[in-house]
C-alpha positions in Angstrom: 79.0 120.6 131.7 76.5 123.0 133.2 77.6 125.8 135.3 76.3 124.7 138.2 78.4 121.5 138.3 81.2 123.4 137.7 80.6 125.5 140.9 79.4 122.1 142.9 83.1 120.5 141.9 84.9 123.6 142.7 83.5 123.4 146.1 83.9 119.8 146.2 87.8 119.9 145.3 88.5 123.1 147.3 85.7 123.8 149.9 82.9 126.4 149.4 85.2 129.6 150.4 88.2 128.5 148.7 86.5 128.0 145.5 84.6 130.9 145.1 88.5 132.7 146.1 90.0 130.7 143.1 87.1 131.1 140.3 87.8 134.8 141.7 91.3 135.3 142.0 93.2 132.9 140.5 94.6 134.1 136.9 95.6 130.8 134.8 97.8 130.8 131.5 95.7 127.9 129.9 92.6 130.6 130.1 94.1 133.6 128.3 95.5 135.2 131.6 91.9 134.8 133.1 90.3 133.8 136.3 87.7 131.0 136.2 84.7 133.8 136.5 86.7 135.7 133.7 87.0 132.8 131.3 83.1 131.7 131.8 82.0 135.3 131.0 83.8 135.8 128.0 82.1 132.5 126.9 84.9 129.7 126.7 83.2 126.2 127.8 82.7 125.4 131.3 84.8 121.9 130.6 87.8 123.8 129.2 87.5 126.3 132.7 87.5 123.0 134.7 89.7 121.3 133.1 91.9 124.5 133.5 91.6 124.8 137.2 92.2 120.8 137.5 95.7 121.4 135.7 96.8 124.3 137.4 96.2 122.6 140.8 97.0 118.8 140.2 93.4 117.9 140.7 93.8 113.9 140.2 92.3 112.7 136.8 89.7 110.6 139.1 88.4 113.6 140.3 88.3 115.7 137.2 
């Protein structure tokens, strides 16, 4: 998964504003007690930051 897919399902699944708040904000366990932006910087796989995001928010497994 490229990065820009990543961003286009983040703002599919939670709006444009909401997303870029959450890839921002949000600290998640599953990442090492990083954000989405945090996690992708330090180099884990965009998959394992989306699939991150899709747990911590009960994103439904067609949408993931």
């Amino acid at each position: 998964m490229r990065i820009t897919v990543f961003r286009g399902r983040m703002a599919d699944e939670f709006g444009q504003v909401r997303a870029e708040m959450v890839a921002r904000d949000h600290v998640l366990s599953a990442l090492g007690g990083r954000t989405p932006d945090e996690a992708l910087e330090a180099g884990l796989q965009v998959k394992e930051v989306w699939l991150a995001v899709c747990d911590a928010f009960d994103v439904p497994e067609q949408r993931r």
